CSV table of C-alpha atoms in Angstrom, one decimal:
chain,number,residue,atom,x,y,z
A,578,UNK,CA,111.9,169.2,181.6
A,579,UNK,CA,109.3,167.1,183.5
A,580,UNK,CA,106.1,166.3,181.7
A,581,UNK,CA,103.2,168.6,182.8
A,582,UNK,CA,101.0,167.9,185.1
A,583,UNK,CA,98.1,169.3,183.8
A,584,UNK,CA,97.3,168.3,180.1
A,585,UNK,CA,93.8,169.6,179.9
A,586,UNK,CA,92.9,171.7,176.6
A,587,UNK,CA,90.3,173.4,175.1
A,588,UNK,CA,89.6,174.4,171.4
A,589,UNK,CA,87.4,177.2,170.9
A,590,UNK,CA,85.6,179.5,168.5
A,591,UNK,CA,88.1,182.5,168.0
A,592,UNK,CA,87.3,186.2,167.5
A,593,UNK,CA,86.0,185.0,163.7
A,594,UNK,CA,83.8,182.5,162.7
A,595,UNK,CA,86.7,180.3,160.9
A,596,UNK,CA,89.2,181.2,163.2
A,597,UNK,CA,90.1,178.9,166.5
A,598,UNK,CA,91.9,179.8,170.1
A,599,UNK,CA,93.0,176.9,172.9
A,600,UNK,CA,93.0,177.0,176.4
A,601,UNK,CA,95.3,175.2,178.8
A,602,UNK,CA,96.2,175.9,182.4
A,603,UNK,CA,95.2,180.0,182.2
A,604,UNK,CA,97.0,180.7,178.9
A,605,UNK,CA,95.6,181.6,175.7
A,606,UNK,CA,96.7,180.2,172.2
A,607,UNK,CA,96.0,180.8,168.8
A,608,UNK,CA,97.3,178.2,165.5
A,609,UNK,CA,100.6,179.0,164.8
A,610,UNK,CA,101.0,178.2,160.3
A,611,UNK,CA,99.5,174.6,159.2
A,612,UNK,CA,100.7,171.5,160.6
A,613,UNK,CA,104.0,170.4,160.9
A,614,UNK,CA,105.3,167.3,158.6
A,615,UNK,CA,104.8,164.5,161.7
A,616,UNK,CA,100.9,165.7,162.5
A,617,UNK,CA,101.6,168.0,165.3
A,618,UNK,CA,99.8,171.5,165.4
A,619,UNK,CA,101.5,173.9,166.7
A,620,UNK,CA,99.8,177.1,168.9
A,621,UNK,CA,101.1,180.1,170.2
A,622,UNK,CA,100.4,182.2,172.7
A,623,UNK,CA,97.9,185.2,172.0
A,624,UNK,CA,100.3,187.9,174.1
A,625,UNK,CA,102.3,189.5,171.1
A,626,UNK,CA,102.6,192.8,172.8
A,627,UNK,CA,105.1,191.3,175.2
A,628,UNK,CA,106.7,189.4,172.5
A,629,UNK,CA,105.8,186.0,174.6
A,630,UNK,CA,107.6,182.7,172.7
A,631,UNK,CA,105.5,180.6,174.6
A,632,UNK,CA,104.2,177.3,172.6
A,633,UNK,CA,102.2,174.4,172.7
A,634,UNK,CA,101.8,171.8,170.7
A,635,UNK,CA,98.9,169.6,169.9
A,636,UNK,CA,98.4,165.8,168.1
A,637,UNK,CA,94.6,164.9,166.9
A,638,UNK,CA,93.0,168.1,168.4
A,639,UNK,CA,94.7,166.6,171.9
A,640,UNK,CA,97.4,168.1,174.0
A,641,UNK,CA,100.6,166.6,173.1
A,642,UNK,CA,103.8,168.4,174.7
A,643,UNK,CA,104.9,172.3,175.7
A,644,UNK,CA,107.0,174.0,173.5
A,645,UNK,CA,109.2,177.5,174.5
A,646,UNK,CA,108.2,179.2,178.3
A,647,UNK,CA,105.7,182.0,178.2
A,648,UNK,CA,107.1,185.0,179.3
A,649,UNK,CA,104.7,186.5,181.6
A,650,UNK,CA,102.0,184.6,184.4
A,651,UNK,CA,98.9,183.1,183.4
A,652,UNK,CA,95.9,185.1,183.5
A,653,UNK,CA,92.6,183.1,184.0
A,654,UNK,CA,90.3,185.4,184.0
A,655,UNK,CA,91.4,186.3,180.4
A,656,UNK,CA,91.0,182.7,179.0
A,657,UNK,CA,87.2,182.6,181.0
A,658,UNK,CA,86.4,186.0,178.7
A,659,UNK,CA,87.8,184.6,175.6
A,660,UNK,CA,85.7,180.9,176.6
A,661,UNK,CA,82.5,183.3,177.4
A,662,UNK,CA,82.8,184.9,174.1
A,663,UNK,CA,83.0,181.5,172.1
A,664,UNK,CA,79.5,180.0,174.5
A,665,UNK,CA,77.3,182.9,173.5
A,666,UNK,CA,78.1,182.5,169.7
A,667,UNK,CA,77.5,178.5,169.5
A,668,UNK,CA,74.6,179.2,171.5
A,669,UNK,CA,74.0,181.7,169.2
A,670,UNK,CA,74.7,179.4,166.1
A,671,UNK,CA,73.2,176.2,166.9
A,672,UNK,CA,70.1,177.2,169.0
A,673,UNK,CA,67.0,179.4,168.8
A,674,UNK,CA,67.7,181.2,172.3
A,675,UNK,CA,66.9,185.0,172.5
A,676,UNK,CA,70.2,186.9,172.7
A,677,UNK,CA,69.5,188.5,176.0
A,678,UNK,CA,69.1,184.7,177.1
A,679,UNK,CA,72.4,183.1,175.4
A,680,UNK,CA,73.9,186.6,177.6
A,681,UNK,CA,72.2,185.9,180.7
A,682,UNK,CA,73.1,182.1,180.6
A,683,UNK,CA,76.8,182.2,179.9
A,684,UNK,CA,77.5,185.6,182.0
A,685,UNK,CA,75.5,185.4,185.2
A,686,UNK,CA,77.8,183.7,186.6
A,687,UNK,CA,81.3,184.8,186.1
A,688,UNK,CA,83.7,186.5,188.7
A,689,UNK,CA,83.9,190.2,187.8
A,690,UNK,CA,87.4,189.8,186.9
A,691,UNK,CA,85.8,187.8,183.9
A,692,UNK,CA,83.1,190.5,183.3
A,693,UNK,CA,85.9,193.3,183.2
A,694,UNK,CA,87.4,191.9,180.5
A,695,UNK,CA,84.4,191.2,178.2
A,696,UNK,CA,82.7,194.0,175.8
A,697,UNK,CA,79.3,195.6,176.5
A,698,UNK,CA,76.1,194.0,176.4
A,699,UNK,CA,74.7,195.3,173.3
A,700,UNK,CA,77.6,194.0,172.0
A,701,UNK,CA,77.9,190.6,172.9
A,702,UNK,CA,74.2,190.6,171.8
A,703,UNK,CA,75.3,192.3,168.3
A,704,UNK,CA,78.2,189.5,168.1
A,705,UNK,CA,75.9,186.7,168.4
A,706,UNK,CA,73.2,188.0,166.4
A,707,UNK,CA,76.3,187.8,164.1
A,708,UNK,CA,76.9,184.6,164.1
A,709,UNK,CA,73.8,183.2,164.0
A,710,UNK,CA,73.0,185.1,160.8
A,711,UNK,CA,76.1,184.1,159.4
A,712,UNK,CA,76.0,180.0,159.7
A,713,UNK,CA,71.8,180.2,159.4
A,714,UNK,CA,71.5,182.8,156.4
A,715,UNK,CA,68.1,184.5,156.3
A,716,UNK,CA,66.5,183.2,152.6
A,717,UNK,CA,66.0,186.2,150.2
A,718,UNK,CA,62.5,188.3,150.1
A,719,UNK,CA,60.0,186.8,147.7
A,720,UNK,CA,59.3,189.9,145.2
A,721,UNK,CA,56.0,188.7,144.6
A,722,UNK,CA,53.3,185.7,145.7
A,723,UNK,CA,54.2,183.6,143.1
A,724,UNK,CA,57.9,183.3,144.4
A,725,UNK,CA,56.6,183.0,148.4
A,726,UNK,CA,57.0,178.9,148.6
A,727,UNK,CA,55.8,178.0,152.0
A,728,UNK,CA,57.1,174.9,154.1
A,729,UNK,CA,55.9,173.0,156.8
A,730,UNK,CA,59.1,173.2,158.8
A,731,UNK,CA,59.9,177.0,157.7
A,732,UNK,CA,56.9,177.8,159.7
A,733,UNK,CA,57.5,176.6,163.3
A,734,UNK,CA,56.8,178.8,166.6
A,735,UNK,CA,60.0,179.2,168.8
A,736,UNK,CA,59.3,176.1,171.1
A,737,UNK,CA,59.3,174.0,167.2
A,738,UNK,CA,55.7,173.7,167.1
A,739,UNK,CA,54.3,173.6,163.5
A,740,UNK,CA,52.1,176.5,162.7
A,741,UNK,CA,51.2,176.2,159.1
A,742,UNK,CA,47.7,174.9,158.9
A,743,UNK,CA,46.8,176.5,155.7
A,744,UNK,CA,48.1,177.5,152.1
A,745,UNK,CA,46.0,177.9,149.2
A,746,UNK,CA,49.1,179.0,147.2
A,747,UNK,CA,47.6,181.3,144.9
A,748,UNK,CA,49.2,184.0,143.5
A,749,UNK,CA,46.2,186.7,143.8
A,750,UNK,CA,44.4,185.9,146.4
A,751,UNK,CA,46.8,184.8,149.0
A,752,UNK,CA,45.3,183.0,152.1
A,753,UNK,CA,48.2,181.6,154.7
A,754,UNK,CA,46.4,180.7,158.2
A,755,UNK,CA,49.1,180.4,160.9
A,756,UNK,CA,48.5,178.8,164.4
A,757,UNK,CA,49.0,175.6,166.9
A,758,UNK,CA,47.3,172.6,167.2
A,759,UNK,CA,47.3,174.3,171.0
A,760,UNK,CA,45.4,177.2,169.6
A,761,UNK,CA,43.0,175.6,167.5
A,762,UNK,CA,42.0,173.7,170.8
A,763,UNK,CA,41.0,177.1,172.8
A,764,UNK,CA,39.5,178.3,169.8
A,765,UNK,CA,37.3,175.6,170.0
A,766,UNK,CA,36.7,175.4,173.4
A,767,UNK,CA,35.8,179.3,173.7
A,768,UNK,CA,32.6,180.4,173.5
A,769,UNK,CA,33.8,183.6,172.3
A,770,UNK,CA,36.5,184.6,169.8
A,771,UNK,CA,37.5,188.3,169.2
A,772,UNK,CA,39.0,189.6,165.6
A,773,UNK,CA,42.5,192.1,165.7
A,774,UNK,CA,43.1,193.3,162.1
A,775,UNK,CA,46.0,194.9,161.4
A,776,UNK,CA,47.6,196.7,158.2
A,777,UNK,CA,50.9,198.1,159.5
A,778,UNK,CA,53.1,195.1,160.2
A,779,UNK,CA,51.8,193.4,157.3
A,780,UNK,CA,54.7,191.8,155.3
A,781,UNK,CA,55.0,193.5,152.0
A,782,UNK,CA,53.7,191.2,149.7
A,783,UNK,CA,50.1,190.9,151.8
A,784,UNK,CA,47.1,193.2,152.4
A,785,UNK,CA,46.3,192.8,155.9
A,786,UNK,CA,46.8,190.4,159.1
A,787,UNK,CA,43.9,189.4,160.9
A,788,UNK,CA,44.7,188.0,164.7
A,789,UNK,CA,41.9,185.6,167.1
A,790,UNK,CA,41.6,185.8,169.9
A,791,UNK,CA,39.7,183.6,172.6
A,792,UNK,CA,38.6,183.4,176.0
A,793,UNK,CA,40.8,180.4,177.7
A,794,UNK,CA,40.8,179.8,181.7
A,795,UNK,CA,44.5,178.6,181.2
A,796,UNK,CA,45.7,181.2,178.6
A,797,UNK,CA,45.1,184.6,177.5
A,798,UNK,CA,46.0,184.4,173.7
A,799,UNK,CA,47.2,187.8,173.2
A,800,UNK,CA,50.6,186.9,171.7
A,801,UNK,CA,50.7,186.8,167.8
A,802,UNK,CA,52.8,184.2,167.9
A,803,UNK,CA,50.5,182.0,169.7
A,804,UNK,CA,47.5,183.3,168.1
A,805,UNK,CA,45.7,181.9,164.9
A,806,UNK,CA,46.1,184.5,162.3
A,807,UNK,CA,44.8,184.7,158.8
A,808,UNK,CA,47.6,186.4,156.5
A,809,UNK,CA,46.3,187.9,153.3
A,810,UNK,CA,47.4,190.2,150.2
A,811,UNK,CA,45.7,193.1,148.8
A,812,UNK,CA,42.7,191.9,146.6
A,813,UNK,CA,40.1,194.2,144.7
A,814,UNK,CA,37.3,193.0,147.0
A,815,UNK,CA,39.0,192.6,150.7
A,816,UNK,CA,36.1,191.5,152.4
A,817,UNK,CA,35.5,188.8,149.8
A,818,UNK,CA,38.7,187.3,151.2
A,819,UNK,CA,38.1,187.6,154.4
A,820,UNK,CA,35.3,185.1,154.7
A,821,UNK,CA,37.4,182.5,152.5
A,822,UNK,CA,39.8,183.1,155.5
A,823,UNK,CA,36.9,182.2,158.0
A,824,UNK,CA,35.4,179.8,155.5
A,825,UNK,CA,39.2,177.7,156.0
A,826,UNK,CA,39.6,177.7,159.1
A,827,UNK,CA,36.3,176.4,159.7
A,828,UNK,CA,37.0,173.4,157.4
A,829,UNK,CA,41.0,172.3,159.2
C-alpha cells in the first residue's frame, strides 16, 4: 500500500499516571506488549468493543509505518477528549494552577462534540487534583515543633514569592512570621496597621494566627496569603509571645 500521507503522532498521558495513548490522524492507540526485537513499538487501536485490528507502529517515539486497517472511521472528537484529559493533568502535575483554571484553560475552547465526550467538571477537577498529589506528594504532618523544619523554598506564595521572614525554631515557644518583601513595604508605608487574631484555622501544632493589616492606596491587604502573619503555638503566657512576635518583626 502507499505510504501515508499524514505521519503526524502524538504520545500522551493515558487514563493512569504510567500508562501512555497516541494519536494520529483521528484514531486512538494504546502500547500493544514491549518492543519488538528490531526497536519498533507497536500500538493498537483503543476500540476493543468492535474487535478493531488496526495497528501502528512506531521507531524512537516517531511514527514509522501502519500496520492492519481499522475497522470502523476515525472519530476526532474522541482523540481531542482523550488529548484534553492528558493537558489538564500535566498542567496539573507540573504547574501550580488552580484546578478550575487548568479546566477553564484546556476546555473553553473545544467543539461540544469534544465536551460530550469528557466527564464532569468536578471530575476533571478531582482527576487532576489526582495527579498533582500523586507526582508532588504532600510531606507528612510534623507531630510536634520539634519535627516542623521550615525551608526557605517550602514557604513560597502562589506567584513563587518567598514568604518566610522569620523562624526562631524553638520547640516551645514557636514564632514563624510569614509575609512578602511586597507586604513589608505597605506595612511600612501605612500609617496605620490593624491586628486579625484567629484560633480556628490554626494549624495543630500552634496556638493562634495573628493577621496585619494596612492601609495601602494600591492594595487592600485582606488576603492571608498576602498578609504578614505571625504564627504561634500555645504557650503558658500567650501575650508574652505575642510581643516577641511584634518585637521580630520590628527588627527584619
Amino acid at each position: 500500500p502507499p505510504p501515508p500521507t499524514d505521519t503526524s503522532i502524538k504520545i500522551i498521558q493515558g487514563r493512569t499516571l504510567t500508562s501512555k495513548s497516541l494519536l494520529h490522524a483521528g484514531f486512538r492507540y494504546s502500547r500493544d506488549g514491549k518492543p519488538l526485537t528490531d526497536g519498533r513499538q507497536a500500538w493498537r487501536c483503543v476500540k476493543r468493543s468492535c474487535k478493531c485490528p488496526g495497528r501502528l507502529y512506531t521507531l524512537n517515539d516517531a511514527f514509522h509505518s501502519l500496520g492492519k486497517p481499522h475497522n470502523h472511521p476515525a472519530d476526532a472528537a474522541d482523540s481531542n477528549a482523550a488529548e484534553a484529559r492528558s493537558k489538564i493533568k500535566e498542567m496539573a502535575s507540573t504547574t501550580t494552577t488552580s484546578n478550575h483554571r487548568i479546566y477553564c484553560a484546556v476546555t473553553g475552547s473545544l467543539p461540544a462534540d469534544t465536551l460530550a465526550l469528557l466527564s464532569s467538571e468536578d471530575t476533571l477537577k478531582k482527576s487532576a487534583q489526582r495527579a498533582r498529589r500523586k507526582l508532588n506528594p504532600r510531606p507528612r504532618a510534623p507531630l510536634t515543633l520539634a519535627d516542623l523544619h521550615l525551608q526557605p523554598e517550602d514557604c513560597r506564595t502562589l506567584r513563587q514569592a518567598d514568604m518566610l521572614l522569620y523562624d526562631n525554631a524553638s520547640d516551645q515557644r514557636r514564632v514563624v512570621i510569614l509575609a512578602t518583601s511586597d507586604n513589608l513595604t505597605i506595612l511600612a508605608e501605612s500609617s496605620s496597621w490593624y491586628l486579625d487574631g484567629t484560633f480556628k484555622s490554626s494549624p495543630q501544632l500552634f496556638y493562634q494566627i495573628l493577621i496585619l493589616h494596612a492601609d495601602s492606596p494600591h492594595t487592600l491587604m485582606t488576603d492571608p496569603a498576602a498578609s504578614p502573619p505571625s504564627i504561634h503555638p500555645h504557650p503558658p503566657h500567650p501575650q508574652g509571645l505575642c510581643l516577641d512576635a511584634f518585637q521580630s518583626l520590628t527588627q527584619i
